[in-house]
Amino acid sequence: MNLAPGDPAEAILTSQGAVVTSEVLESTRVEMGLDKPFLVQYLNWMKNCLKGDFGISYSTGVSVKEELFKHLPYTITLTATAMAITILVSIPIGIIAAINKDKFIDYIIRTISFIGNSIPGFFLALILLLVFSLKLRWFPILSESGIKSIILPSITLAIPMISKYIRQIRVVVIEELEKDYVRGARSRGISEAGILYFNVLKNIMITIITLVGLSIGSLMGGSAVIEAIFVWPGIGSLALNAIFNRDYPVIQGYVLWMAIIFVLINLITDLLYKFIDPRIEA
């Protein structure tokens, strides 16, 4: 950020419509602490972080902690909705593709999942807005209060994940169906539905939990472009605006919080491994 061209003090003064003179610019830089060397600024920020103080936003003058807590629930809601759609759609379709391996329906599912995984997220978002907001007018173009506002961004985030999940679930289900315990269950007259539900689904949960853990981390920190397109007031949109405005405290606070959340999600994922399969060592 410090190597990038531009001056945060100048950007703020310009956005406020102030006359940017060298004296005013220098005074503003002193007030913001930008006159100090980069290393001193960073060490001061780290010292304050240990006290729970993430600084003040250059753009709004509000505490960075307040800004993060204000926008974080929106991203959590969007992430949870996208994950729910992904799990509800990908698991049954992945199992259907596996039990119909190399049949027509399997080829159709694999082709659609390949296409879904190949479409860039921003392009998919624009297509959904064009079709469902501008043409059909089913959903609002800009984010508003109500459940309709979250549907299109959630679907945009879910489609690439669904495509990836289907392929992964198909592979692990095929591997499970070829194991000896499945043949033994079939020989004892257990129905295919019973084998899938009571045995196979339980044994593929480790793979599903791994995928979910990785996806939540990436969604929490990597949905900024989608949030910006749909004008969703999440933490990713906050970070994107902070980058444009060179708002150092907000960007640093965002990166730190995302790192903490990512570590916590991975910890929870590891603990769930032990809960799902007690044979896994803690």
CSV table of C-alpha atoms in Angstrom, one decimal:
chain,number,residue,atom,x,y,z
A,1,MET,CA,0.0,0.0,0.0
A,2,ASN,CA,2.8,2.4,0.8
A,3,LEU,CA,4.5,1.6,-2.5
A,4,ALA,CA,1.4,2.3,-4.5
A,5,PRO,CA,1.2,5.8,-6.1
A,6,GLY,CA,-1.0,8.4,-4.5
A,7,ASP,CA,-1.3,10.0,-1.0
A,8,PRO,CA,-4.2,9.2,1.4
A,9,ALA,CA,-4.1,12.7,2.8
A,10,GLU,CA,-4.5,14.2,-0.7
A,11,ALA,CA,-7.3,11.8,-1.6
A,12,ILE,CA,-9.2,12.7,1.5
A,13,LEU,CA,-8.8,16.4,1.0
A,14,THR,CA,-9.9,16.1,-2.6
A,15,SER,CA,-13.0,14.1,-1.7
A,16,GLN,CA,-13.9,16.8,0.8
A,17,GLY,CA,-13.6,19.5,-1.9
A,18,ALA,CA,-10.8,21.3,0.0
A,19,VAL,CA,-8.2,23.3,-1.7
A,20,VAL,CA,-5.0,21.1,-1.6
A,21,THR,CA,-2.1,23.3,-0.9
A,22,SER,CA,1.3,22.1,0.3
A,23,GLU,CA,0.8,23.5,3.8
A,24,VAL,CA,-2.7,22.0,4.2
A,25,LEU,CA,-1.4,18.7,2.8
A,26,GLU,CA,1.5,18.6,5.2
A,27,SER,CA,-0.7,19.5,8.1
A,28,THR,CA,-3.1,16.7,7.2
A,29,ARG,CA,-0.3,14.2,6.9
A,30,VAL,CA,0.9,15.1,10.4
A,31,GLU,CA,-2.6,14.7,11.8
A,32,MET,CA,-2.9,11.3,10.2
A,33,GLY,CA,0.6,10.2,11.3
A,34,LEU,CA,1.7,9.7,7.7
A,35,ASP,CA,4.7,12.0,8.2
A,36,LYS,CA,6.4,9.2,10.2
A,37,PRO,CA,8.5,6.4,8.5
A,38,PHE,CA,6.6,3.4,7.3
A,39,LEU,CA,8.1,1.0,9.9
A,40,VAL,CA,7.2,3.4,12.8
A,41,GLN,CA,3.6,3.6,11.5
A,42,TYR,CA,3.4,-0.2,11.3
A,43,LEU,CA,4.8,-0.7,14.8
A,44,ASN,CA,2.5,1.8,16.2
A,45,TRP,CA,-0.5,0.1,14.6
A,46,MET,CA,0.6,-3.3,15.9
A,47,LYS,CA,1.0,-1.9,19.4
A,48,ASN,CA,-2.5,-0.4,19.3
A,49,CYS,CA,-4.0,-3.6,17.9
A,50,LEU,CA,-2.8,-5.5,21.0
A,51,LYS,CA,-4.9,-3.1,23.0
A,52,GLY,CA,-7.9,-3.7,20.8
A,53,ASP,CA,-7.5,-0.4,18.9
A,54,PHE,CA,-7.5,-0.8,15.1
A,55,GLY,CA,-7.4,2.9,14.4
A,56,ILE,CA,-9.7,5.4,12.8
A,57,SER,CA,-10.9,5.2,9.2
A,58,TYR,CA,-9.4,8.0,7.1
A,59,SER,CA,-12.6,8.2,5.0
A,60,THR,CA,-15.4,8.2,7.6
A,61,GLY,CA,-13.6,9.2,10.8
A,62,VAL,CA,-15.2,6.2,12.5
A,63,SER,CA,-13.4,3.5,14.5
A,64,VAL,CA,-12.2,0.7,12.2
A,65,LYS,CA,-13.6,-1.8,14.7
A,66,GLU,CA,-17.1,-0.2,14.4
A,67,GLU,CA,-16.8,-0.3,10.6
A,68,LEU,CA,-15.9,-4.0,10.6
A,69,PHE,CA,-18.6,-5.0,13.1
A,70,LYS,CA,-21.1,-3.0,11.0
A,71,HIS,CA,-20.4,-4.7,7.7
A,72,LEU,CA,-19.3,-8.2,8.9
A,73,PRO,CA,-22.9,-9.5,9.6
A,74,TYR,CA,-23.8,-8.8,6.0
A,75,THR,CA,-20.9,-10.9,4.7
A,76,ILE,CA,-21.6,-13.7,7.2
A,77,THR,CA,-25.3,-13.8,6.1
A,78,LEU,CA,-24.2,-13.9,2.4
A,79,THR,CA,-21.7,-16.6,3.1
A,80,ALA,CA,-24.2,-18.7,5.1
A,81,THR,CA,-26.8,-18.4,2.4
A,82,ALA,CA,-24.4,-19.3,-0.4
A,83,MET,CA,-23.1,-22.3,1.6
A,84,ALA,CA,-26.7,-23.5,2.3
A,85,ILE,CA,-27.6,-23.4,-1.4
A,86,THR,CA,-24.3,-25.2,-2.3
A,87,ILE,CA,-24.8,-28.0,0.2
A,88,LEU,CA,-28.5,-28.6,-0.6
A,89,VAL,CA,-27.9,-28.7,-4.3
A,90,SER,CA,-24.4,-30.3,-4.7
A,91,ILE,CA,-24.7,-33.4,-2.4
A,92,PRO,CA,-27.8,-35.0,-4.1
A,93,ILE,CA,-26.6,-34.1,-7.6
A,94,GLY,CA,-23.1,-35.4,-6.8
A,95,ILE,CA,-24.6,-38.7,-5.5
A,96,ILE,CA,-26.9,-39.0,-8.6
A,97,ALA,CA,-23.9,-38.6,-10.9
A,98,ALA,CA,-21.9,-41.2,-9.0
A,99,ILE,CA,-24.6,-43.9,-9.0
A,100,ASN,CA,-25.1,-43.3,-12.7
A,101,LYS,CA,-21.4,-43.3,-13.5
A,102,ASP,CA,-20.7,-43.0,-17.3
A,103,LYS,CA,-24.4,-42.9,-18.1
A,104,PHE,CA,-26.1,-40.1,-20.0
A,105,ILE,CA,-27.2,-38.2,-16.9
A,106,ASP,CA,-23.7,-38.4,-15.5
A,107,TYR,CA,-22.3,-36.8,-18.7
A,108,ILE,CA,-24.9,-34.1,-18.5
A,109,ILE,CA,-24.1,-33.3,-14.9
A,110,ARG,CA,-20.4,-33.3,-15.5
A,111,THR,CA,-20.7,-31.0,-18.5
A,112,ILE,CA,-22.9,-28.5,-16.6
A,113,SER,CA,-20.6,-28.5,-13.6
A,114,PHE,CA,-17.6,-27.9,-15.9
A,115,ILE,CA,-19.3,-24.9,-17.4
A,116,GLY,CA,-20.4,-23.6,-14.0
A,117,ASN,CA,-16.8,-23.8,-12.7
A,118,SER,CA,-15.4,-22.0,-15.7
A,119,ILE,CA,-17.6,-18.9,-15.8
A,120,PRO,CA,-15.9,-15.9,-14.0
A,121,GLY,CA,-17.9,-14.7,-11.0
A,122,PHE,CA,-18.2,-11.1,-12.2
A,123,PHE,CA,-19.5,-12.2,-15.6
A,124,LEU,CA,-22.0,-14.6,-14.0
A,125,ALA,CA,-23.2,-11.7,-11.7
A,126,LEU,CA,-23.8,-9.4,-14.6
A,127,ILE,CA,-25.7,-12.1,-16.6
A,128,LEU,CA,-27.9,-12.8,-13.6
A,129,LEU,CA,-28.6,-9.0,-13.1
A,130,LEU,CA,-29.4,-8.6,-16.8
A,131,VAL,CA,-31.8,-11.5,-16.9
A,132,PHE,CA,-33.5,-11.5,-13.5
A,133,SER,CA,-33.3,-7.9,-12.6
A,134,LEU,CA,-33.5,-5.9,-15.8
A,135,LYS,CA,-35.5,-8.2,-18.1
A,136,LEU,CA,-37.7,-10.2,-15.7
A,137,ARG,CA,-37.7,-7.7,-12.8
A,138,TRP,CA,-37.9,-10.5,-10.3
A,139,PHE,CA,-35.1,-9.1,-8.1
A,140,PRO,CA,-33.9,-5.6,-7.2
A,141,ILE,CA,-30.8,-4.3,-9.0
A,142,LEU,CA,-29.4,-2.6,-5.9
A,143,SER,CA,-29.4,-4.2,-2.5
A,144,GLU,CA,-32.5,-3.4,-0.4
A,145,SER,CA,-34.0,-4.7,2.8
A,146,GLY,CA,-35.7,-8.0,2.4
A,147,ILE,CA,-34.8,-11.5,1.3
A,148,LYS,CA,-34.9,-10.8,-2.4
A,149,SER,CA,-31.7,-8.7,-2.2
A,150,ILE,CA,-29.6,-11.7,-1.1
A,151,ILE,CA,-30.8,-14.2,-3.6
A,152,LEU,CA,-28.8,-13.2,-6.7
A,153,PRO,CA,-25.4,-12.6,-4.9
A,154,SER,CA,-25.8,-15.9,-3.1
A,155,ILE,CA,-26.5,-17.8,-6.3
A,156,THR,CA,-23.6,-16.1,-8.0
A,157,LEU,CA,-21.3,-17.3,-5.2
A,158,ALA,CA,-22.9,-20.7,-5.0
A,159,ILE,CA,-22.8,-21.8,-8.7
A,160,PRO,CA,-19.0,-22.2,-8.9
A,161,MET,CA,-18.9,-23.9,-5.5
A,162,ILE,CA,-21.8,-26.2,-6.5
A,163,SER,CA,-19.9,-27.2,-9.7
A,164,LYS,CA,-16.7,-28.0,-7.7
A,165,TYR,CA,-18.6,-29.8,-5.0
A,166,ILE,CA,-20.4,-32.0,-7.5
A,167,ARG,CA,-17.2,-33.2,-9.0
A,168,GLN,CA,-15.6,-33.9,-5.7
A,169,ILE,CA,-18.6,-35.7,-4.2
A,170,ARG,CA,-19.0,-37.8,-7.3
A,171,VAL,CA,-15.4,-39.0,-7.1
A,172,VAL,CA,-15.6,-39.9,-3.3
A,173,VAL,CA,-19.0,-41.6,-3.7
A,174,ILE,CA,-17.7,-43.7,-6.6
A,175,GLU,CA,-14.7,-44.7,-4.4
A,176,GLU,CA,-17.0,-45.7,-1.5
A,177,LEU,CA,-19.4,-47.7,-3.7
A,178,GLU,CA,-16.5,-49.8,-4.9
A,179,LYS,CA,-15.4,-50.8,-1.3
A,180,ASP,CA,-15.9,-54.2,0.2
A,181,TYR,CA,-18.3,-53.0,2.9
A,182,VAL,CA,-20.8,-51.9,0.2
A,183,ARG,CA,-20.6,-55.2,-1.5
A,184,GLY,CA,-21.2,-56.9,1.8
A,185,ALA,CA,-24.2,-54.7,2.5
A,186,ARG,CA,-25.6,-55.5,-0.9
A,187,SER,CA,-25.1,-59.2,-0.3
A,188,ARG,CA,-27.1,-58.9,2.9
A,189,GLY,CA,-30.1,-57.4,1.0
A,190,ILE,CA,-29.7,-53.9,2.2
A,191,SER,CA,-31.3,-51.4,-0.3
A,192,GLU,CA,-29.2,-49.0,-2.3
A,193,ALA,CA,-30.9,-46.1,-0.6
A,194,GLY,CA,-30.0,-47.5,2.8
A,195,ILE,CA,-26.4,-48.0,1.8
A,196,LEU,CA,-26.1,-44.5,0.5
A,197,TYR,CA,-27.8,-42.9,3.5
A,198,PHE,CA,-26.4,-44.9,6.4
A,199,ASN,CA,-23.0,-45.8,5.1
A,200,VAL,CA,-21.7,-43.8,2.1
A,201,LEU,CA,-23.0,-40.4,3.1
A,202,LYS,CA,-21.4,-40.7,6.6
A,203,ASN,CA,-18.1,-41.8,5.2
A,204,ILE,CA,-17.9,-38.8,2.7
A,205,MET,CA,-18.6,-36.2,5.4
A,206,ILE,CA,-14.9,-35.6,6.0
A,207,THR,CA,-14.6,-34.5,2.3
A,208,ILE,CA,-17.6,-32.3,2.6
A,209,ILE,CA,-16.5,-30.7,5.8
A,210,THR,CA,-13.1,-30.0,4.2
A,211,LEU,CA,-14.7,-28.4,1.2
A,212,VAL,CA,-17.0,-26.3,3.4
A,213,GLY,CA,-14.2,-25.1,5.6
A,214,LEU,CA,-12.1,-24.0,2.6
A,215,SER,CA,-15.1,-22.4,1.0
A,216,ILE,CA,-16.2,-20.4,4.0
A,217,GLY,CA,-12.7,-18.9,4.4
A,218,SER,CA,-12.6,-17.9,0.7
A,219,LEU,CA,-16.1,-16.5,0.8
A,220,MET,CA,-15.4,-14.4,3.8
A,221,GLY,CA,-12.4,-12.8,2.3
A,222,GLY,CA,-12.9,-13.2,-1.4
A,223,SER,CA,-16.4,-12.0,-2.2
A,224,ALA,CA,-15.5,-8.3,-2.5
A,225,VAL,CA,-16.1,-8.1,-6.3
A,226,ILE,CA,-19.5,-9.8,-6.0
A,227,GLU,CA,-20.5,-7.6,-3.1
A,228,ALA,CA,-19.5,-4.5,-5.1
A,229,ILE,CA,-21.5,-5.5,-8.2
A,230,PHE,CA,-24.6,-6.1,-6.2
A,231,VAL,CA,-23.9,-3.2,-3.9
A,232,TRP,CA,-24.1,-5.5,-0.9
A,233,PRO,CA,-22.8,-3.7,2.2
A,234,GLY,CA,-20.5,-6.5,3.3
A,235,ILE,CA,-16.9,-6.4,4.6
A,236,GLY,CA,-15.5,-7.2,1.2
A,237,SER,CA,-17.2,-4.1,-0.3
A,238,LEU,CA,-15.9,-2.1,2.6
A,239,ALA,CA,-12.3,-3.3,1.9
A,240,LEU,CA,-12.7,-2.5,-1.8
A,241,ASN,CA,-13.7,1.0,-1.1
A,242,ALA,CA,-10.9,1.3,1.4
A,243,ILE,CA,-8.4,0.3,-1.3
A,244,PHE,CA,-9.8,2.9,-3.7
A,245,ASN,CA,-9.6,5.6,-1.0
A,246,ARG,CA,-6.2,4.4,0.3
A,247,ASP,CA,-7.7,4.0,3.8
A,248,TYR,CA,-4.8,2.2,5.4
A,249,PRO,CA,-6.4,1.5,8.8
A,250,VAL,CA,-9.5,-0.1,7.3
A,251,ILE,CA,-7.4,-2.3,4.9
A,252,GLN,CA,-5.1,-3.4,7.7
A,253,GLY,CA,-8.0,-4.1,10.0
A,254,TYR,CA,-9.8,-6.1,7.3
A,255,VAL,CA,-6.7,-8.2,6.5
A,256,LEU,CA,-6.1,-8.9,10.3
A,257,TRP,CA,-9.7,-9.9,10.9
A,258,MET,CA,-9.9,-12.1,7.8
A,259,ALA,CA,-6.7,-13.9,8.9
A,260,ILE,CA,-8.2,-14.5,12.4
A,261,ILE,CA,-11.5,-15.8,11.0
A,262,PHE,CA,-9.7,-18.1,8.5
A,263,VAL,CA,-7.6,-19.6,11.3
A,264,LEU,CA,-10.7,-20.1,13.5
A,265,ILE,CA,-12.6,-21.8,10.6
A,266,ASN,CA,-9.7,-24.2,10.0
A,267,LEU,CA,-9.5,-25.0,13.8
A,268,ILE,CA,-13.3,-25.7,13.8
A,269,THR,CA,-12.9,-27.9,10.7
A,270,ASP,CA,-10.1,-29.9,12.4
A,271,LEU,CA,-12.3,-30.4,15.5
A,272,LEU,CA,-15.2,-31.5,13.4
A,273,TYR,CA,-13.0,-34.2,11.9
A,274,LYS,CA,-12.6,-35.8,15.4
A,275,PHE,CA,-16.3,-35.4,16.0
A,276,ILE,CA,-17.4,-37.1,12.8
A,277,ASP,CA,-14.8,-39.8,12.9
A,278,PRO,CA,-13.4,-40.7,16.4
A,279,ARG,CA,-10.7,-42.8,14.7
A,280,ILE,CA,-8.9,-39.6,13.7
A,281,GLU,CA,-6.2,-38.5,16.2
A,282,ALA,CA,-6.7,-35.1,17.8
